[in-house]
Tab-separated table of C-alpha atoms in Angstrom:
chain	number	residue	atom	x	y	z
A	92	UNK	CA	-16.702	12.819	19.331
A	93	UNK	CA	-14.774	14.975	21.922
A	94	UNK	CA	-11.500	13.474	23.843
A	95	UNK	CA	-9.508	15.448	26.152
A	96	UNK	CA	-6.076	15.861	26.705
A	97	UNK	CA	-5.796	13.685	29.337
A	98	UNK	CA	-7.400	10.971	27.967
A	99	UNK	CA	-5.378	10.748	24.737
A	100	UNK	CA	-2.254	11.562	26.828
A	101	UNK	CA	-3.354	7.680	28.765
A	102	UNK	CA	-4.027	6.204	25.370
A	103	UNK	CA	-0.367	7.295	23.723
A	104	UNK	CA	1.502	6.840	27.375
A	105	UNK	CA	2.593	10.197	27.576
A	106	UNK	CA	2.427	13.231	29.827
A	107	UNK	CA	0.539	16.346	30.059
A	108	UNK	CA	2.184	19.941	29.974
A	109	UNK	CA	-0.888	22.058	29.881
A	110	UNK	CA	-4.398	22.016	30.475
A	111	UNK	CA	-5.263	18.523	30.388
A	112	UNK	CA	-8.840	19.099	29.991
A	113	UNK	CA	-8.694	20.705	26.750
A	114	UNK	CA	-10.518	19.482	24.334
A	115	UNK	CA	-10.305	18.096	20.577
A	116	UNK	CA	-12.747	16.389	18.119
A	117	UNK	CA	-10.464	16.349	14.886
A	118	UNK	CA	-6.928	16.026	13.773
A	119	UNK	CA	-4.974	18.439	11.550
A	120	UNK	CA	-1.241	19.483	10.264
A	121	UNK	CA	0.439	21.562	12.392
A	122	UNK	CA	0.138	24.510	9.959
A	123	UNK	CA	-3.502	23.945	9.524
A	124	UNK	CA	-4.535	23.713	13.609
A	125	UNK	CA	-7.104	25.471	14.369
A	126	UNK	CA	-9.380	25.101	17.873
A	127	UNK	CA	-10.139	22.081	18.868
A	128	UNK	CA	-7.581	20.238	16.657
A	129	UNK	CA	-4.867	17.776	17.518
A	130	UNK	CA	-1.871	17.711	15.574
A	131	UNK	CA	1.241	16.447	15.863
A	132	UNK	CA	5.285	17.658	16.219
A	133	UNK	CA	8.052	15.411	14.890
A	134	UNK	CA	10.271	17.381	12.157
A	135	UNK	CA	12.510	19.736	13.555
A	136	UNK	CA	11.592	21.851	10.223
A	137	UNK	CA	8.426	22.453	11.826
A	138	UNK	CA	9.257	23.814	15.125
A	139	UNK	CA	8.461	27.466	14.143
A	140	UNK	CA	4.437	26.645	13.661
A	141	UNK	CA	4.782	25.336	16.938
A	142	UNK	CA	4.740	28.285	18.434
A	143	UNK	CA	1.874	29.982	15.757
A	144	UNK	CA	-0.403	27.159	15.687
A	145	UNK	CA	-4.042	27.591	16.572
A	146	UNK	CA	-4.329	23.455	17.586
A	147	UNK	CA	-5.562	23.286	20.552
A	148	UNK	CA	-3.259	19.657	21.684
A	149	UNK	CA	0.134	19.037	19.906
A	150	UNK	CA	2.134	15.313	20.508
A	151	UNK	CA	6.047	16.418	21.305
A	152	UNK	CA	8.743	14.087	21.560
A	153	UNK	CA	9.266	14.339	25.148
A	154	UNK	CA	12.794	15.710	24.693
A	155	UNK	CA	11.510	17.997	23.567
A	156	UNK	CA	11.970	21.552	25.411
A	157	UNK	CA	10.444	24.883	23.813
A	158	UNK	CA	12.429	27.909	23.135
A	159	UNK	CA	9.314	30.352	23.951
A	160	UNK	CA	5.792	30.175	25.163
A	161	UNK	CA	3.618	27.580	23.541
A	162	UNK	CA	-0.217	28.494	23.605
A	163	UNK	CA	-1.376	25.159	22.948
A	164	UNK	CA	-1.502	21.690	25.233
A	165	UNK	CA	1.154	19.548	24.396
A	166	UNK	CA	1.359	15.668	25.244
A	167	UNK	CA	4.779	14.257	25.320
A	168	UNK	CA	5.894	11.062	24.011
A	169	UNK	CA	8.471	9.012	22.923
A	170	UNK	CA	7.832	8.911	19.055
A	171	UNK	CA	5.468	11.783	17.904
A	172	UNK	CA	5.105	10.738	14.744
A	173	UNK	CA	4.472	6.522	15.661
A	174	UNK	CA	1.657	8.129	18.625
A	175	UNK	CA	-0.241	10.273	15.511
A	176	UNK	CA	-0.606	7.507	13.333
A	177	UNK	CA	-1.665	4.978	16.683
A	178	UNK	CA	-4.135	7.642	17.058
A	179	UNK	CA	-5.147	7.619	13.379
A	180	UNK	CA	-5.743	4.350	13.420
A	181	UNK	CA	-7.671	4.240	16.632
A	182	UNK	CA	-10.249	7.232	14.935
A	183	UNK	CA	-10.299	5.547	11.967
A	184	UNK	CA	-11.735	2.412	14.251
A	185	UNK	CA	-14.311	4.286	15.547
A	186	UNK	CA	-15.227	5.944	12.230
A	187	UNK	CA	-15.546	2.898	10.617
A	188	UNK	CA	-17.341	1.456	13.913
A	189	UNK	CA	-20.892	-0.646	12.212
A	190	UNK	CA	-22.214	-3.573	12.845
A	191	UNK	CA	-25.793	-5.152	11.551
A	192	UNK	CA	-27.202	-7.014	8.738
A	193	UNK	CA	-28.955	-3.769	6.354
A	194	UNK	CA	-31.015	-4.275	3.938
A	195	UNK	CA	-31.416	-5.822	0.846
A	196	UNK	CA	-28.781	-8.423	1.147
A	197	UNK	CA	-28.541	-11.515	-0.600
A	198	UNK	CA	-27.375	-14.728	1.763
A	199	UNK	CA	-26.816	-17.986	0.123
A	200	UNK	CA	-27.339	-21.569	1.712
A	201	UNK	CA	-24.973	-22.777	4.722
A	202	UNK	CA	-23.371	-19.344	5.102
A	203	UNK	CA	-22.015	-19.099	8.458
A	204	UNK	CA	-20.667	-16.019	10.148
A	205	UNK	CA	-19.112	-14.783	13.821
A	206	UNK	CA	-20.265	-12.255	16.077
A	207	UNK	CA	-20.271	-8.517	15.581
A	208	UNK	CA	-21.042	-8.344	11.573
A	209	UNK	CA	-21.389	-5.509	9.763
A	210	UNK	CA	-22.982	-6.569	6.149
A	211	UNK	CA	-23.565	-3.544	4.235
A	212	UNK	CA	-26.605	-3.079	1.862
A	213	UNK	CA	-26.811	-4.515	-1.469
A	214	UNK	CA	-24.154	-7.182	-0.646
A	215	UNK	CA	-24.734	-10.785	-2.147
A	216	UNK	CA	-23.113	-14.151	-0.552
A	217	UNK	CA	-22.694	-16.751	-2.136
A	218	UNK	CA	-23.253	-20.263	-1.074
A	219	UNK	CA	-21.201	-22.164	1.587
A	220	UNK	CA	-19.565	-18.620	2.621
A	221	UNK	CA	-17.554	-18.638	6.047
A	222	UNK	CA	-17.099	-15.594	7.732
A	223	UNK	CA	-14.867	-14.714	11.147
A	224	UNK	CA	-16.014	-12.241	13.936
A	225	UNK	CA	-15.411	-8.720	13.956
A	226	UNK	CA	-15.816	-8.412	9.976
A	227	UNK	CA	-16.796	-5.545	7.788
A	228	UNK	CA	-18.294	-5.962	4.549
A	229	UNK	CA	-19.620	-2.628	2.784
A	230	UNK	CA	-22.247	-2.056	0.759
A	231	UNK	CA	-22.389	-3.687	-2.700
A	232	UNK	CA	-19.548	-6.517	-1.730
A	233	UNK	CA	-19.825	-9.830	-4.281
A	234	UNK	CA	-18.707	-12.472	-2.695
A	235	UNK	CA	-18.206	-16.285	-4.394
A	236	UNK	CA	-18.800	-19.586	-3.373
A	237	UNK	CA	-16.981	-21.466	-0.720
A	238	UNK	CA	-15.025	-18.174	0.331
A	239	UNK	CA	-13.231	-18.089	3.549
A	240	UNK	CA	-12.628	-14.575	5.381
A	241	UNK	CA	-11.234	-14.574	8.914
A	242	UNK	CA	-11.854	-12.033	11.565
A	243	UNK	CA	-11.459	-8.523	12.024
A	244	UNK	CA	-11.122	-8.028	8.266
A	245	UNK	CA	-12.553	-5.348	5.850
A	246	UNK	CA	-13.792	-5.244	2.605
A	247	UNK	CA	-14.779	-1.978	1.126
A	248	UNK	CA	-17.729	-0.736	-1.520
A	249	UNK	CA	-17.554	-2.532	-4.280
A	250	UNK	CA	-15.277	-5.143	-4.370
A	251	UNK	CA	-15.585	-8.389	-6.057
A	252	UNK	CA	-14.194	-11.615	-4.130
A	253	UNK	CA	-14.279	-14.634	-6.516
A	254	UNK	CA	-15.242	-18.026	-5.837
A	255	UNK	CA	-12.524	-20.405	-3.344
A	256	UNK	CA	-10.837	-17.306	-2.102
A	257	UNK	CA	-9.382	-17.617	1.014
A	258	UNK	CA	-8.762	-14.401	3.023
A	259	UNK	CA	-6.997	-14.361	6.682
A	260	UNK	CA	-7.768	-12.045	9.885
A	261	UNK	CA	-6.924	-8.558	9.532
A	262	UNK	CA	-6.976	-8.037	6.289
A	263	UNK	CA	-8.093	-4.582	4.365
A	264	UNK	CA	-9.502	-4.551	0.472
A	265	UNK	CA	-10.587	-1.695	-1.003
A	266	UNK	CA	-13.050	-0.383	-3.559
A	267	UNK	CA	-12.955	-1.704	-6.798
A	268	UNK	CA	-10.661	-4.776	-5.995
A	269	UNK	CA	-10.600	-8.293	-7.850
A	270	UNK	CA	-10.029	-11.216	-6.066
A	271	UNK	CA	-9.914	-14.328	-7.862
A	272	UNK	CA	-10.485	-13.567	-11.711
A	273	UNK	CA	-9.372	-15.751	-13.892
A	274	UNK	CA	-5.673	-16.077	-14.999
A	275	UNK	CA	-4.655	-15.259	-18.446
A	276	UNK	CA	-4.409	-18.684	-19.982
A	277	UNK	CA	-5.068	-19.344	-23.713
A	278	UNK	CA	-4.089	-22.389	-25.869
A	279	UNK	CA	-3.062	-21.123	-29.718
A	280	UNK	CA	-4.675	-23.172	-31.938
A	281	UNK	CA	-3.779	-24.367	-35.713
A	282	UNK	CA	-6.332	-22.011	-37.175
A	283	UNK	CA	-4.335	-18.831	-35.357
A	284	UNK	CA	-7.456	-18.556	-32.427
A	285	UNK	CA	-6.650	-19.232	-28.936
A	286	UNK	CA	-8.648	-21.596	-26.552
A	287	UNK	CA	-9.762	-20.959	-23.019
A	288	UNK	CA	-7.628	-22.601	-20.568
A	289	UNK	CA	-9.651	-23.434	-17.238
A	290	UNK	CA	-8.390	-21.731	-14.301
A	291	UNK	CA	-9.430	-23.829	-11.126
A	292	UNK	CA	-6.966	-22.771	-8.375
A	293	UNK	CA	-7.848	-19.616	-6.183
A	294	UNK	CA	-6.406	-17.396	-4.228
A	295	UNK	CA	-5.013	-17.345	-0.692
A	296	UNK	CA	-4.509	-14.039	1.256
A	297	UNK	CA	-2.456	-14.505	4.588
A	298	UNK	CA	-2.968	-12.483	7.543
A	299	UNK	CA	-2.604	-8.829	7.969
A	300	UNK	CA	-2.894	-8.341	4.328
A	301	UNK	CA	-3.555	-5.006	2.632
A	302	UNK	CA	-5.047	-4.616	-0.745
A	303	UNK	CA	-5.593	-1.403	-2.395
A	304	UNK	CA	-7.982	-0.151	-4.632
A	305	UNK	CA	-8.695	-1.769	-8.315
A	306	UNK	CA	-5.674	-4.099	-7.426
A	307	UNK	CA	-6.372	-7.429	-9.552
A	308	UNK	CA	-5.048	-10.885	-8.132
A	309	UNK	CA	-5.893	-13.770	-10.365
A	310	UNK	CA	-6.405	-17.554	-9.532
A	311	UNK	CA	-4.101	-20.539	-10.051
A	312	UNK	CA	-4.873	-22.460	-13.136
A	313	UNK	CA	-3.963	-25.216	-10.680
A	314	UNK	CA	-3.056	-24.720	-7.157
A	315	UNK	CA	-2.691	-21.299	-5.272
A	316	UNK	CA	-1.845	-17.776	-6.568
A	317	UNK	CA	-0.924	-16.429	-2.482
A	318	UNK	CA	0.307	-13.573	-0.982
A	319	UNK	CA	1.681	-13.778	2.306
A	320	UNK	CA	1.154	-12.825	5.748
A	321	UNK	CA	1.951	-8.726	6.020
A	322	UNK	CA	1.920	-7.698	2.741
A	323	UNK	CA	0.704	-4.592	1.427
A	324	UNK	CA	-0.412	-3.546	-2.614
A	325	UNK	CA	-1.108	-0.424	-3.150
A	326	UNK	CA	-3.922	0.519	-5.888
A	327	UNK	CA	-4.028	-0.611	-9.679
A	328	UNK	CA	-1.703	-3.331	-8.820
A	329	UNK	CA	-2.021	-6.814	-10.904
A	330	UNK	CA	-1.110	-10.032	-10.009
A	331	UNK	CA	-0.977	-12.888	-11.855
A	332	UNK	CA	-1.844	-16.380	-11.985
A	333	UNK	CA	-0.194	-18.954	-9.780
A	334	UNK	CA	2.430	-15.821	-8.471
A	335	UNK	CA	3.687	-15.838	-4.833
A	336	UNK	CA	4.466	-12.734	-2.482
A	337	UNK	CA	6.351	-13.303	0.378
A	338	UNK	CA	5.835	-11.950	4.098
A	339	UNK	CA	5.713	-8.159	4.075
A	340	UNK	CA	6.824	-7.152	0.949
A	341	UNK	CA	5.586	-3.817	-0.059
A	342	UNK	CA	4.391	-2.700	-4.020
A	343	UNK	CA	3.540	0.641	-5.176
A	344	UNK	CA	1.014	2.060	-7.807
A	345	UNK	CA	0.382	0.262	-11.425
A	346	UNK	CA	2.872	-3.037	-10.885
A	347	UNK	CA	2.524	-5.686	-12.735
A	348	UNK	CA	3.669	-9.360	-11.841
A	349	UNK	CA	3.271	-12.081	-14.347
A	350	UNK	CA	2.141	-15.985	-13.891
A	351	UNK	CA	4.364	-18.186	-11.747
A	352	UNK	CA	6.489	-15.789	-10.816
A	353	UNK	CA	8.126	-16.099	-6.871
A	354	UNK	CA	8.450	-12.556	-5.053
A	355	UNK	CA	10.513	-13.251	-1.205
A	356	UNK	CA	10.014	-11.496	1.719
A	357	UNK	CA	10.498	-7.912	2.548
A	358	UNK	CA	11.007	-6.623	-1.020
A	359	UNK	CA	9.740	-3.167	-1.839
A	360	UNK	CA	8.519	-2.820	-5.127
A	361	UNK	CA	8.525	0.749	-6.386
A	362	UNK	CA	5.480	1.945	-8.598
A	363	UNK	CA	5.171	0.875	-12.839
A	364	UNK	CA	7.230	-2.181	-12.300
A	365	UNK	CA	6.922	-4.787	-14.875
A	366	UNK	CA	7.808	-8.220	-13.854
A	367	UNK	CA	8.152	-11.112	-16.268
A	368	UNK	CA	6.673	-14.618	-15.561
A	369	UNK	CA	8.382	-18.103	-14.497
A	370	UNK	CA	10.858	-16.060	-12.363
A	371	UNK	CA	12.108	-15.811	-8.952
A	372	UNK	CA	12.757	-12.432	-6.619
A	373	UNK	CA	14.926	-13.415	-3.904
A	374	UNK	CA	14.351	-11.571	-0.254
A	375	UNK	CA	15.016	-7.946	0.546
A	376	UNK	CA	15.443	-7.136	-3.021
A	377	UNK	CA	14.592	-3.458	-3.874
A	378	UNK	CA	13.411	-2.464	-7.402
A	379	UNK	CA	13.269	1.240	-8.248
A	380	UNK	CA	10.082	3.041	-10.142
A	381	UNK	CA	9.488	2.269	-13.766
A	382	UNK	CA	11.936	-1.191	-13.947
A	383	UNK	CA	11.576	-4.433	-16.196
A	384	UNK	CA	12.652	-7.375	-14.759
A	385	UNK	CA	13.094	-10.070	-17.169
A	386	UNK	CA	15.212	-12.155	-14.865
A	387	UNK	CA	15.678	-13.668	-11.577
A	388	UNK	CA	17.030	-11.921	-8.682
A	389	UNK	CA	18.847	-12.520	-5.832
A	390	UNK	CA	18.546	-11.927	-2.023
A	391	UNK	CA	19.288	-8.461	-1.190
A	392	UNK	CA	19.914	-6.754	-4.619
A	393	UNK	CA	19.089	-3.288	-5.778
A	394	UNK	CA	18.136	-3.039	-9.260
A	395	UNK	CA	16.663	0.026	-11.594
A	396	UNK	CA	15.858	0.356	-15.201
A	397	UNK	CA	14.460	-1.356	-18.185
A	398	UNK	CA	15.967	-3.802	-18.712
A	399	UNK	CA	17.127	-3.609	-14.599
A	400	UNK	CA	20.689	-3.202	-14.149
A	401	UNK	CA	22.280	-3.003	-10.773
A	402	UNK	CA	21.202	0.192	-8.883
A	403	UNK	CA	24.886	1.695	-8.875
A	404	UNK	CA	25.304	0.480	-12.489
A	405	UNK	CA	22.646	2.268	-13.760
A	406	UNK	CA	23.564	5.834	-12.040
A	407	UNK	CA	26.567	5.249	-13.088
A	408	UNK	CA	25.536	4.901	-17.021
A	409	UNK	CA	22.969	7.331	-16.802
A	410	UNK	CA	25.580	10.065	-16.435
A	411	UNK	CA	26.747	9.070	-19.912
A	412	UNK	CA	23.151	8.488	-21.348
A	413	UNK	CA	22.287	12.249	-20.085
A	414	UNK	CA	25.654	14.075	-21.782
A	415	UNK	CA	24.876	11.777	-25.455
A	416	UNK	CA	23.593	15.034	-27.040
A	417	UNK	CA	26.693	17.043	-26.411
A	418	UNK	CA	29.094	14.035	-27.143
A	419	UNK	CA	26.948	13.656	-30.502
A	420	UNK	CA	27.956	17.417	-30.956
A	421	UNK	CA	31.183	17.089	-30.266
A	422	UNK	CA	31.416	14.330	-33.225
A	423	UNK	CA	29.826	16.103	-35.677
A	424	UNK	CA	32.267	18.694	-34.905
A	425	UNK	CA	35.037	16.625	-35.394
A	426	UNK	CA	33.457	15.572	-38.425
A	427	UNK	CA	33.376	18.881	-40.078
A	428	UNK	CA	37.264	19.566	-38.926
A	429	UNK	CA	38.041	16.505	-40.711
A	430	UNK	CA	36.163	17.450	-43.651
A	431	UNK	CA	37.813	20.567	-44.003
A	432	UNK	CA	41.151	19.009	-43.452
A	433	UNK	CA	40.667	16.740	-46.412
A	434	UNK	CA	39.417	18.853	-48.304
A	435	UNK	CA	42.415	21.424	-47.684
A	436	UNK	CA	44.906	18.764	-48.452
């Protein structure tokens, strides 16, 4: 699909300075343009491939002024960067554009469903599922029993959405996700086995939810495991039983949360984190790659390391941690002097 200048120009608000006919069919990075490519300007540290690249439409903060002749159409806007990624969004819309029932699909009884569905092949509902308008459900989707899913939500290839599960509108899960597995809850018994405890809760996934791939959210034993309206997980995330995210806190790569615990609102949640159960995470709280938290937090801290120590703390003490070979040397040195003193005397 072709767009021209002009017509992305009216899409991102901005103006012209070129041929506004020109056109493009795919997007690049500025050092990769090549004819009919639209790319984007937004780092000063790129300015020099402005004036090489073979992209036929470059976005420009509209500031901007160029210190020699640019070949290429640029658009001018007010945030080069924020008009790219409205513009990757809007071609990933039309990418992702389907709609239609394919076939096979399994539908169970009293499944209901909006307008505009796009049920991908080899998909199986389950009985008593409700589904919004606008939804996208790819190819080899499970879906349980008495799930909810609002509108203008996807679900990519391959994910498995557990009975109860309720999912809000706008939502994205990806390939290989879990929603709704059991929790991890086992009885020890007097002969040293454990026994099964039933997990009848479920999940509830607010609005505007992102869920990467092979993330794993358990259900409640009783009650709700939720995660609130704006968050995003990124892939190989797990979440436990009966935990709660708050609004638009962010997680990285390979986290894992344990049951009960309470996350706030806008946390970010750097990548490995371990987090121990029964705790609470106040809001804003920032926790750097590779932590273990095995205790509460409070609004707005900074914390790093295993076990987490304030951030400043821990930069602080890992200045001495780094220099413990050569102040091991410097014993055994005065070791040996001492030695010889002895011995001498």
């Amino acid at each position: 699909m072709k767009f021209t200048a002009k017509q992305i120009s009216e899409i991102l608000n901005g103006e012209v300075f070129g041929n506004p006919q020109e056109e493009v069919s795919k997007l690049s990075k500025i050092e990769e343009g090549e004819k009919g490519s639209l790319t984007f300007l937004s780092n000063p540290k790129y300015n020099s491939w402005l004036y090489v690249t073979h992209a036929s439409v470059v976005i420009v903060d509209q500031k901007f002024t160029p210190e020699k002749e640019v070949s290429s159409t640029m658009i001018k806007v007010e945030d080069p960067y924020l008009a790219f990624t409205k513009l990757l969004e809007y071609y990933n819309n039309i990418k992702s554009d389907r709609s239609g029932i394919e076939n096979p699909v399994f539908i169970g009884d009293d499944v209901r469903y909006g307008t505009d569905l796009y049920l991908g092949a080899f998909s199986y509902l389950s009985d008593n599922v409700k589904i919004g308008s606008h939804v996208r459900i790819y190819p080899n989707v499970f879906i349980g029993d008495n799930v909810t899913i609002g509108d203008h939500t996807t679900i990519f290839s391959g994910a498995k959405i557990y009975s109860e599960t309720e999912i809000g509108n706008h939502c994205t899960i990806h390939s290989g996700s879990i929603i709704g597995s059991d929790g991890f809850g086992f009885a020890p018994d007097k002969k040293g086995g454990y026994n099964k405890i039933p997990q009848i809760g479920n999940v509830v996934i607010e609005d505007h939810v992102d869920i990467g791939s092979g993330t794993t959210i358990d259900r409640a034993t009783l009650g709700s495991t939720i995660i609130r309206e704006g968050v995003k997980l990124d892939n190989q995330i797990h979440v436990a039983h009966n935990v709660e995210i708050g609004k638009h806190t962010v997680i990285a790569a390979q986290t894992g949360i344990a049951g009960s615990t309470k996350i706030g609102s806008e946390c970010m949640i750097g990548g490995q984190v371990g987090i121990v159960g029964h705790i609470s995470i106040g809001n804003n709280v920032r926790i750097q790659a590779q932590s273990g938290i095995g205790k509460s937090l409070g609004d707005n801290e900074i914390v790093q390391g295993s076990p987490a120590m304030p951030y400043n703390d821990f930069n602080k003490s890992y200045v001495h941690f780094k220099n413990l070979p050569k102040l091991l040397a410097r014993l055994d040195e005065l070791e040996k002097k001492l030695q010889r003193k002895n011995i001498e005397e």
